[in-house]
mmCIF file of C-alpha atoms in Angstrom:
data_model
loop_
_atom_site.group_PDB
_atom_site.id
_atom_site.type_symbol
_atom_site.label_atom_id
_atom_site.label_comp_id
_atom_site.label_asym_id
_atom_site.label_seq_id
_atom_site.Cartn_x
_atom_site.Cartn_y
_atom_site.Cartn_z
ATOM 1 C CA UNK A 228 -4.594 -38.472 1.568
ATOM 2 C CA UNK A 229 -5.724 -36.209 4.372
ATOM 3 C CA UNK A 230 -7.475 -33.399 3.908
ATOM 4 C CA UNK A 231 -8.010 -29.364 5.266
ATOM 5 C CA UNK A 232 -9.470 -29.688 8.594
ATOM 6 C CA UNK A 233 -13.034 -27.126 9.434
ATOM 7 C CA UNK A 234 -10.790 -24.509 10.540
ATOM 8 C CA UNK A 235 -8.633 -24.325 7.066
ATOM 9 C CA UNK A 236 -5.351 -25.902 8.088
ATOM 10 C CA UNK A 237 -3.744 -28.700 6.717
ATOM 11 C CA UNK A 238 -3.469 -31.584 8.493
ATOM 12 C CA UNK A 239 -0.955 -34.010 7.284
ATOM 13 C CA UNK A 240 1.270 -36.734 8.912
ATOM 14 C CA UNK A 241 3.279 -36.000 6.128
ATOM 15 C CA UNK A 242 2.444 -32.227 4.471
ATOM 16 C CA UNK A 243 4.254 -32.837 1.285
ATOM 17 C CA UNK A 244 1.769 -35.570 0.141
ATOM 18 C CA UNK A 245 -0.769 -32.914 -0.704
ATOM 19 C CA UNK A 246 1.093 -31.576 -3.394
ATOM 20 C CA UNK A 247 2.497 -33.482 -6.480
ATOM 21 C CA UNK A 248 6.581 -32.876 -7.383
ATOM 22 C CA UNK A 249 7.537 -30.259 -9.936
ATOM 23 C CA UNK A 250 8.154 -32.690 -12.114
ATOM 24 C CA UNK A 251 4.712 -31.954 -13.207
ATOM 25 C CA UNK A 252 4.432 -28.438 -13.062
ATOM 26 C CA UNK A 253 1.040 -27.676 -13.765
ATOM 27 C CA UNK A 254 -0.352 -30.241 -11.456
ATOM 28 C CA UNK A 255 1.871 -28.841 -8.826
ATOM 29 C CA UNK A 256 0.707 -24.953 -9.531
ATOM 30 C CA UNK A 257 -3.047 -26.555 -9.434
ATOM 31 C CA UNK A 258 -2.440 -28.152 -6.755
ATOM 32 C CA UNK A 259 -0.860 -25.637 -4.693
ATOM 33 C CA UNK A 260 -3.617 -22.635 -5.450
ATOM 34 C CA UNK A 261 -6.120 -25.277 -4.164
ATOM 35 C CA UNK A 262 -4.237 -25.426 -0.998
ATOM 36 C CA UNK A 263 -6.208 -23.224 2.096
ATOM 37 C CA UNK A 264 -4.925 -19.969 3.615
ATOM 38 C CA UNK A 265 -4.305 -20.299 7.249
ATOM 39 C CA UNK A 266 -6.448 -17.336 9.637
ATOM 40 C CA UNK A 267 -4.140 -15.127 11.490
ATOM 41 C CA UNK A 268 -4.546 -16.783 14.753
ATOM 42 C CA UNK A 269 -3.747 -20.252 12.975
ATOM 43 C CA UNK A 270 -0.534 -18.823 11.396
ATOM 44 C CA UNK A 271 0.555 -17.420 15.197
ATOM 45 C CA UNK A 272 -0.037 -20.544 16.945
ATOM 46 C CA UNK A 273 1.750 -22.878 14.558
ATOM 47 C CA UNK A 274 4.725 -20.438 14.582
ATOM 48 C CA UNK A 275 4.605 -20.178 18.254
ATOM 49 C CA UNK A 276 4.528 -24.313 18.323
ATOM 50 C CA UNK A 277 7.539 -24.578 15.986
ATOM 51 C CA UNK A 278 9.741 -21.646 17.662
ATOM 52 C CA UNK A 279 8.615 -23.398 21.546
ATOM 53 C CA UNK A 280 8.124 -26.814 20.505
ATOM 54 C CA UNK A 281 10.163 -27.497 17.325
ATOM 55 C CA UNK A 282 7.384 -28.906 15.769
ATOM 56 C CA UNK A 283 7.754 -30.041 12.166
ATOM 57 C CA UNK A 284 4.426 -30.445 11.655
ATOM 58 C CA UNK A 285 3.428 -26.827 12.401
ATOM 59 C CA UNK A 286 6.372 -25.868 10.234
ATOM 60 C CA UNK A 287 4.667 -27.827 7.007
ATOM 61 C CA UNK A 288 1.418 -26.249 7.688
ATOM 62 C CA UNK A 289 2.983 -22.554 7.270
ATOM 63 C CA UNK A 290 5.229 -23.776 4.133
ATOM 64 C CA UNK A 291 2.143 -25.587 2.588
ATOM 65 C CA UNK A 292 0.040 -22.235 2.980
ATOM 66 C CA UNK A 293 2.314 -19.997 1.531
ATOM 67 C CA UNK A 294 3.540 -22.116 -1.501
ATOM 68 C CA UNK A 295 1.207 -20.477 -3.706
ATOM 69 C CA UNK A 296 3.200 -17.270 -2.901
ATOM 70 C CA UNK A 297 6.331 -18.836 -4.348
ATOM 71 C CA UNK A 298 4.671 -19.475 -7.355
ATOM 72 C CA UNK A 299 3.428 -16.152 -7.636
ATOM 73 C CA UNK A 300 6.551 -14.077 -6.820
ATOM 74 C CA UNK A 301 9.114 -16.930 -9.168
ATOM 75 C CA UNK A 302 6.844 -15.622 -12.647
ATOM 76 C CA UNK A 303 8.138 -12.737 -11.732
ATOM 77 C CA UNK A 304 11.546 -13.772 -12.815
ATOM 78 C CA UNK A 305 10.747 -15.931 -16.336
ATOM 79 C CA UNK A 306 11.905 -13.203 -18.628
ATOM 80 C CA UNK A 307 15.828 -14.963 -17.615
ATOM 81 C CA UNK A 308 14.990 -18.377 -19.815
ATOM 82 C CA UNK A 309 15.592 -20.343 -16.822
ATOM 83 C CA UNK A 310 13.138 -23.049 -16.532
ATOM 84 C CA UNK A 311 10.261 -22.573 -14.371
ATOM 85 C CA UNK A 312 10.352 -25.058 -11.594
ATOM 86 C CA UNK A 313 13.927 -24.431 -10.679
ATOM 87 C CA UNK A 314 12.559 -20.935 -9.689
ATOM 88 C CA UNK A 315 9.941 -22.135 -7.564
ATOM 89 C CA UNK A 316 12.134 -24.964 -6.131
ATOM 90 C CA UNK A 317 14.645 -22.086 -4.669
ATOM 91 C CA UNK A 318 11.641 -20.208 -3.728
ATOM 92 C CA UNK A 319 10.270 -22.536 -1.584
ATOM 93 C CA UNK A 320 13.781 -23.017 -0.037
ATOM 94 C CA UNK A 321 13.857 -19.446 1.119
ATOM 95 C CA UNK A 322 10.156 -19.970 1.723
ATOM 96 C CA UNK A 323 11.462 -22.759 4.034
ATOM 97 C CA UNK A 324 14.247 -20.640 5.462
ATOM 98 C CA UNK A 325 12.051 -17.721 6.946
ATOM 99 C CA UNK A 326 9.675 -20.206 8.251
ATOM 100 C CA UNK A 327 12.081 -21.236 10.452
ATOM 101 C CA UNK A 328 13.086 -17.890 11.393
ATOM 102 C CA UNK A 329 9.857 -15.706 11.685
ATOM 103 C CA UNK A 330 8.781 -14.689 14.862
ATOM 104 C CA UNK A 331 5.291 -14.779 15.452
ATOM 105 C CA UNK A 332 5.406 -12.045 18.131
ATOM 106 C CA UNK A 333 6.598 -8.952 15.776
ATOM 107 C CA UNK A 334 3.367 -8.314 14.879
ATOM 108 C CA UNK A 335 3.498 -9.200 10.920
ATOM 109 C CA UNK A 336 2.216 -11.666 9.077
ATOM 110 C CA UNK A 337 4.273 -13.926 7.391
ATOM 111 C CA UNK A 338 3.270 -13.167 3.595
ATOM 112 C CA UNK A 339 5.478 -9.999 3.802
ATOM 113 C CA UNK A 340 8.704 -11.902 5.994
ATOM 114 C CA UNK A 341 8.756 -14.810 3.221
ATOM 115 C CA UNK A 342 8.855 -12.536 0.529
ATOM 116 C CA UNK A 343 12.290 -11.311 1.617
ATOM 117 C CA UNK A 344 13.913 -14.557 1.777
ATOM 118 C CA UNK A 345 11.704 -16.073 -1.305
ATOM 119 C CA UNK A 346 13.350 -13.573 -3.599
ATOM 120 C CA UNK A 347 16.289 -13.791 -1.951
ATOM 121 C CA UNK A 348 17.148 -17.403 -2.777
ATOM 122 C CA UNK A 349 15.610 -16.826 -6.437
ATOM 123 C CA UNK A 350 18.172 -13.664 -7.493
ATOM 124 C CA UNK A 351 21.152 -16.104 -5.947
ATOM 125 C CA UNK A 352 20.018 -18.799 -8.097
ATOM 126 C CA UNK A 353 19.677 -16.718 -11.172
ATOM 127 C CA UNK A 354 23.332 -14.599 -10.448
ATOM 128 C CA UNK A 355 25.297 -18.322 -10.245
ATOM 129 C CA UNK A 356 23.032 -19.517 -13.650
ATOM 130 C CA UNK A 357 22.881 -16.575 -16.168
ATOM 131 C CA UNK A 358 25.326 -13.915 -16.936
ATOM 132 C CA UNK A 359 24.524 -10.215 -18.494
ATOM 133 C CA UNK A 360 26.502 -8.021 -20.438
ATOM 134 C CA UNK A 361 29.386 -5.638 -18.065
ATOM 135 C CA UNK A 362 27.554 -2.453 -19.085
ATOM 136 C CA UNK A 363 27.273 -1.668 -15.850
ATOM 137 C CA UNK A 364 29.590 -0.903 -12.869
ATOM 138 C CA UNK A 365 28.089 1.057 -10.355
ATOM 139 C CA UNK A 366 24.757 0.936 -8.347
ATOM 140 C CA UNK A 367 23.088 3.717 -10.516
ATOM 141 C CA UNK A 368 24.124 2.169 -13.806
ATOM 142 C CA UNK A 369 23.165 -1.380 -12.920
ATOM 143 C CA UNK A 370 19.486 -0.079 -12.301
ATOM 144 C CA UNK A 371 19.234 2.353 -15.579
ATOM 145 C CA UNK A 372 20.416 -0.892 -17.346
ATOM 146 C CA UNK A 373 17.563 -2.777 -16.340
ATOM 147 C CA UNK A 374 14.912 -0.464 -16.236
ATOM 148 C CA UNK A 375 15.833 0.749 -19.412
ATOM 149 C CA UNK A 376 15.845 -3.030 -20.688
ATOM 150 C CA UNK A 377 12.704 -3.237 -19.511
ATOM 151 C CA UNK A 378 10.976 -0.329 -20.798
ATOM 152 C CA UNK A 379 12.301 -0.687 -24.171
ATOM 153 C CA UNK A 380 10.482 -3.703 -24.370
ATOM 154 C CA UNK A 381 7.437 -2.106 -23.568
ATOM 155 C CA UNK A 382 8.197 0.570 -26.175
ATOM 156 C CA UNK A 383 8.202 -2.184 -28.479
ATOM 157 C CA UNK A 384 4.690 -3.763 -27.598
ATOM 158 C CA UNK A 385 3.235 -0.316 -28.026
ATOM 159 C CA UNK A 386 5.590 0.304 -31.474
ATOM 160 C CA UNK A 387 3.554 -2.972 -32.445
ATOM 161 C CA UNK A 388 0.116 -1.811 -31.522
ATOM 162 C CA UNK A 389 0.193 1.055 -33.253
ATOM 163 C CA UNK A 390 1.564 -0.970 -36.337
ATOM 164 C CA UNK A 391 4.997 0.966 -36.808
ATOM 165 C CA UNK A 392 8.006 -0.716 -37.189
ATOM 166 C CA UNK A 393 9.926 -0.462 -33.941
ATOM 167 C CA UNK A 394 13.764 0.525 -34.403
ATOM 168 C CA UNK A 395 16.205 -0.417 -31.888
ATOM 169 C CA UNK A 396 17.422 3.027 -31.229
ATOM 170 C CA UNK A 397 15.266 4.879 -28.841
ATOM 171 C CA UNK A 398 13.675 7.957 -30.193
ATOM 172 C CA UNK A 399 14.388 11.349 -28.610
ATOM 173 C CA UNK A 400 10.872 11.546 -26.864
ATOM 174 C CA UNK A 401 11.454 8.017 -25.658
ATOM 175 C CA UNK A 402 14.423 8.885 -23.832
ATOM 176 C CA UNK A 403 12.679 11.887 -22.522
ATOM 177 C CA UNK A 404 10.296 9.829 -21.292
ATOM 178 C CA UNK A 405 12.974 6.707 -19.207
ATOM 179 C CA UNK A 406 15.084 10.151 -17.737
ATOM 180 C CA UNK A 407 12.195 11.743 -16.268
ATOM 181 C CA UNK A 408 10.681 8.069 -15.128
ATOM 182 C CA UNK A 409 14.135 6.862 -14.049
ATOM 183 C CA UNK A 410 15.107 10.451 -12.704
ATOM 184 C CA UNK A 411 18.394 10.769 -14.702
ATOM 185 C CA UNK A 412 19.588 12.827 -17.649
ATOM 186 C CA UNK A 413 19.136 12.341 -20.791
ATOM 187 C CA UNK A 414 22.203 11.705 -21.908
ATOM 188 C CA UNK A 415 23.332 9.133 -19.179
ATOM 189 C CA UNK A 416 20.246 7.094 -20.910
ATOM 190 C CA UNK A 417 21.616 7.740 -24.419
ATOM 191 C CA UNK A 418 25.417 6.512 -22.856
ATOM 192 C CA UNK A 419 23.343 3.381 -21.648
ATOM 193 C CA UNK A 420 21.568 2.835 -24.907
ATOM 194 C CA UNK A 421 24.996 3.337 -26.855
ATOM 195 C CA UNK A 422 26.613 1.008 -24.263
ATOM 196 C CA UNK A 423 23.291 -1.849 -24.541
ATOM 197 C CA UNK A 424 24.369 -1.926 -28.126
ATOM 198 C CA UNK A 425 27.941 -3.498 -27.494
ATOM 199 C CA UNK A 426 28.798 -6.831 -27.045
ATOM 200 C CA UNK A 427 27.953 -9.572 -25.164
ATOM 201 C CA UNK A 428 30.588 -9.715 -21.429
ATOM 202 C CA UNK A 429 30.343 -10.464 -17.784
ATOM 203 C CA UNK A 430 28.323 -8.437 -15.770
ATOM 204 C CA UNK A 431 29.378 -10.144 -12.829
ATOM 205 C CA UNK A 432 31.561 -8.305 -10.543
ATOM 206 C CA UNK A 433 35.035 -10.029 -10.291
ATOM 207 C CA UNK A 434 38.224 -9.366 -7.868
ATOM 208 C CA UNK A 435 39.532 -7.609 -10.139
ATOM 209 C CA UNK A 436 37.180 -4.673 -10.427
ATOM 210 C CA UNK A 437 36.249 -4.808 -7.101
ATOM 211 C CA UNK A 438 35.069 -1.780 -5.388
ATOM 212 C CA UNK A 439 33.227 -2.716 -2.958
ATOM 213 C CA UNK A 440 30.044 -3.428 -5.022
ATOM 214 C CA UNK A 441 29.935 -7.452 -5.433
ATOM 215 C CA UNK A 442 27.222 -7.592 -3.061
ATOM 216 C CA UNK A 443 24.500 -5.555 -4.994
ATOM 217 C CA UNK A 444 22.477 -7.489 -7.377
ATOM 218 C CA UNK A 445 20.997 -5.522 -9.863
ATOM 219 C CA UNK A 446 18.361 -8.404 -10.266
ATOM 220 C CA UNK A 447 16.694 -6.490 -7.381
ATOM 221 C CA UNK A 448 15.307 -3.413 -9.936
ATOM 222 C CA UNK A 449 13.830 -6.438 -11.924
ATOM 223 C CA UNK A 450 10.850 -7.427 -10.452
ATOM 224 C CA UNK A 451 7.073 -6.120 -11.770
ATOM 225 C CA UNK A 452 5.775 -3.930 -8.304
ATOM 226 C CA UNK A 453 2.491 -3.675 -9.601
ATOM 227 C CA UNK A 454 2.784 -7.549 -9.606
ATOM 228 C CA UNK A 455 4.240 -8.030 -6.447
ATOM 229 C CA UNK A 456 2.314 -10.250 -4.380
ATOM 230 C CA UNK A 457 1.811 -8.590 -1.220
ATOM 231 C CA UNK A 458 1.166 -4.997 -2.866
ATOM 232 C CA UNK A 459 -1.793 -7.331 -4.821
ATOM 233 C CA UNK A 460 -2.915 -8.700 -1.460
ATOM 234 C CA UNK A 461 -3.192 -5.439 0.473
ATOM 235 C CA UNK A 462 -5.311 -4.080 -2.850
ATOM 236 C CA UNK A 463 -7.598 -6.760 -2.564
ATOM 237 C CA UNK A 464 -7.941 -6.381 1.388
ATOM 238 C CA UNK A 465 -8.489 -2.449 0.165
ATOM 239 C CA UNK A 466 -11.087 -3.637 -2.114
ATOM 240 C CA UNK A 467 -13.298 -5.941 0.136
ATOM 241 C CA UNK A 468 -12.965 -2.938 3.148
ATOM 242 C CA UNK A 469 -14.179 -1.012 0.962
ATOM 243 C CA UNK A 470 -17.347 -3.151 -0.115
ATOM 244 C CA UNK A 471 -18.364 -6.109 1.301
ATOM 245 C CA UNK A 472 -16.718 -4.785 5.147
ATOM 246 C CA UNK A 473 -18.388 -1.411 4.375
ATOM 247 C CA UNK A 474 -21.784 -2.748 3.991
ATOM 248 C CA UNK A 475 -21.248 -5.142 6.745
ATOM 249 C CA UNK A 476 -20.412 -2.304 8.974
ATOM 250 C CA UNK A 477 -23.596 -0.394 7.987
ATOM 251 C CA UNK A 478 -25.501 -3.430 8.640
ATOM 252 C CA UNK A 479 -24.686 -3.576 12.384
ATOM 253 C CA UNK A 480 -26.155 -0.032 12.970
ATOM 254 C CA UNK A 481 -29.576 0.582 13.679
ATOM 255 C CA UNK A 482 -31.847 2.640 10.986
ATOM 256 C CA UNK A 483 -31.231 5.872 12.282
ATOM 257 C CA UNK A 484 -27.530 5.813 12.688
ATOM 258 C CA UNK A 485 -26.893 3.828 9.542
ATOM 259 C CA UNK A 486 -28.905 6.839 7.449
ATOM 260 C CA UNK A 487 -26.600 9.272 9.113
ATOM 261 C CA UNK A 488 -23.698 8.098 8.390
ATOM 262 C CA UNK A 489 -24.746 7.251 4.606
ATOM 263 C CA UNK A 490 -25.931 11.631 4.340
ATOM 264 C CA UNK A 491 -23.037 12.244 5.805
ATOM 265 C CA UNK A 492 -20.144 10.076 4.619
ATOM 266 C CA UNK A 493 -21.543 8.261 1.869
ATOM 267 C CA UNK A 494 -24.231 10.305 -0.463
ATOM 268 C CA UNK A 495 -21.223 13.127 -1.167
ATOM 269 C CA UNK A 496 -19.724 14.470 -4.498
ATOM 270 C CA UNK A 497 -15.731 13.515 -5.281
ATOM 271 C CA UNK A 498 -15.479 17.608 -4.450
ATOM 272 C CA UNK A 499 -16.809 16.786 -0.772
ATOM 273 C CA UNK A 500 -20.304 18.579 -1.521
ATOM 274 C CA UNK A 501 -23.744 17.058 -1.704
ATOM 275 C CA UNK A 502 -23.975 15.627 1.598
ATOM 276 C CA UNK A 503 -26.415 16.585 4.419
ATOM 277 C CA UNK A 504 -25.285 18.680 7.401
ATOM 278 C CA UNK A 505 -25.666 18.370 10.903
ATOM 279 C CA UNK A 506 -28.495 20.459 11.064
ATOM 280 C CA UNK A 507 -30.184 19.519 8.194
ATOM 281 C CA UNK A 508 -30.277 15.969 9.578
ATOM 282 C CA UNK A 509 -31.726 17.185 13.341
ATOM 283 C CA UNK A 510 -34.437 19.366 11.739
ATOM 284 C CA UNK A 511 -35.709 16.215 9.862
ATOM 285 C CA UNK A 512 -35.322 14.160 13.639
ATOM 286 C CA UNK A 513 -36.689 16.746 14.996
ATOM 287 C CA UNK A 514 -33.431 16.871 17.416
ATOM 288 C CA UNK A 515 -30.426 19.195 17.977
ATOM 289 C CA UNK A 516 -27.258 19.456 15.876
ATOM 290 C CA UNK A 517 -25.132 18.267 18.848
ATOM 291 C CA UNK A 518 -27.413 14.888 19.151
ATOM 292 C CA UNK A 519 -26.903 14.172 15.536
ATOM 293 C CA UNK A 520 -23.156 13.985 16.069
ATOM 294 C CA UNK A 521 -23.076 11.920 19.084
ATOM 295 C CA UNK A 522 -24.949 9.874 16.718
ATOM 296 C CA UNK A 523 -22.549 9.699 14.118
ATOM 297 C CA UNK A 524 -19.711 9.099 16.357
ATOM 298 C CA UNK A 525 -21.011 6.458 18.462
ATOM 299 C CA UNK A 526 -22.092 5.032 14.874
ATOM 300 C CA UNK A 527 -18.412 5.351 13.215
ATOM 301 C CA UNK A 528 -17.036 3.463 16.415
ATOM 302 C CA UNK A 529 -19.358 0.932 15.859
ATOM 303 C CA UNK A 530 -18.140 0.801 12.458
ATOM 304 C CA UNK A 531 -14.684 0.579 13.193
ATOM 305 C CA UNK A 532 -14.958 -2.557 15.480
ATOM 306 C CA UNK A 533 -17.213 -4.256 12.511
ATOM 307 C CA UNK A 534 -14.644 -3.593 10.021
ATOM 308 C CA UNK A 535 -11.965 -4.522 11.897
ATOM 309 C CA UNK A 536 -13.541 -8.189 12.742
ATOM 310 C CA UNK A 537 -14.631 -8.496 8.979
ATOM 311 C CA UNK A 538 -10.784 -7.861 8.504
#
């Protein structure tokens, strides 16, 4: 087996080797978090080379890269009881799918086109392989009916914490509290609970209740977003700005404009307050107010380009 070149990509006659098949899932899921990001500039010029050149090779190299996103965004889904690996297998088809159609020019990165088409091919899989009770026929219902399945489970988990038997009926400040997170009224979540309490039929739109609404998948309001995987990504970029990039940045300035820019910007209260002034700093240089901030902008510029390369 080949492996990751000194630049991070994957070099592979044949880019599927370097994973094992799903028949072994957690060989696979080790195998693909091993697997290296691609830079920026890698992930533009194997697009480029696919989209000019139609090479398939370039294509495996983005797929490979971004597997691990598949796995992440298909656990997202589990709560249906459909088994694992079929999730992530029709993930990494519409992983596949906006691979070949992402354009490297639009100025995005192709983490937040594949997750489009990655969920995409997981709700179609799950709509043909699971059905949910009809308690819902219109857009608004559909998505009270989920978030409301949702946070009743969560109701639940904090029912058990607190040791008290959980009853299936919401209480009255439970409701209060889904109608002013889901925006509705009260009683449209009291209809919904009355209507979750029914029986078991299809939720599927058919042609005989059409109205227009087959299209919408209410699988859509499933999904965790404080899980979703390119929310977590831009937190962590957030995070190592504001850390390791911010002490990188201070470490390209020289001593004077580096303690400037810590009085002024850094050493300060969460009011704003406790950091020096412009002329507090020039009477300790023994310069004017003005000179100080030429200082600290021609420092914070400096800054910016050092951040922006650690990025």
């Amino acid at each position: 087996m080949d492996t990751a070149s000194s630049s991070g990509a994957v070099a592979l006659a044949n880019p599927w080797a370097v994973v094992p098949p799903l028949g072994n899932l957690d060989a696979y899921i080790t195998a693909v978090n091993r697997l290296p990001m691609l830079t920026q500039e890698e992930e533009q010029r194997f697009a480029r080379e696919l989209r000019d050149d139609d090479n398939l090779e370039a294509a495996g190299k983005l797929v490979l890269s971004h597997l691990r996103l598949v796995v992440s965004t298909s656990r997202q889904y589990l709560g249906y009881g459909l088994p694992h690996a079929d999730l992530i297998q029709e993930g990494n088809v519409g992983l596949m799918k906006a691979v070949k159609r992402f354009n490297p020019d639009q100025g995005v990165r192709l983490v937040s086109y594949a997750l489009h088409w990655i969920k995409a091919e997981i709700h179609e899989y799950i709509l043909k392989n699971w059905r949910l009770v009809k308690v819902a026929t219109t857009k608004a219902q559909r998505k009270l009916f989920f978030n409301l399945r949702s946070m009743k489970q969560g109701f639940k988990a904090e029912d058990a914490e607190a040791d008290i038997t959980h009853r299936d009926v919401l209480t009255d400040a439970q409701i209060d509290v889904v109608a002013t997170q889901l925006n509705v009224k009260p009683e449209e979540v009291r209809e919904m609970e009355t209507r979750l309490s029914g029986g078991d039929v299809l939720l599927d739109p058919t042609p005989a209740d059409s109205d227009g609404e087959q299209a919408f998948g209410p699988i859509a309001y499933l999904s965790d977003a404080h899980h979703e995987p390119t929310a977590m990504i831009e937190s962590a970029q957030r995070d190592a700005l504001a850390t390791e990039g911010i002490a990188t940045a201070l470490k390209s300035l020289d001593e004077r404009s580096r303690r400037i820019v810590t009085e002024r910007w850094l050493n300060v209260n969460d009011d704003g307050s406790g950091g020096m002034t412009l002329h507090e700093l020039a009477a300790e240089y023994g310069v004017s107010a003005e000179r100080i901030r030429q200082i600290e902008v021609a420092a914070m510029k400096k800054m910016k380009a050092a951040l922006a390369e650690y990025a």
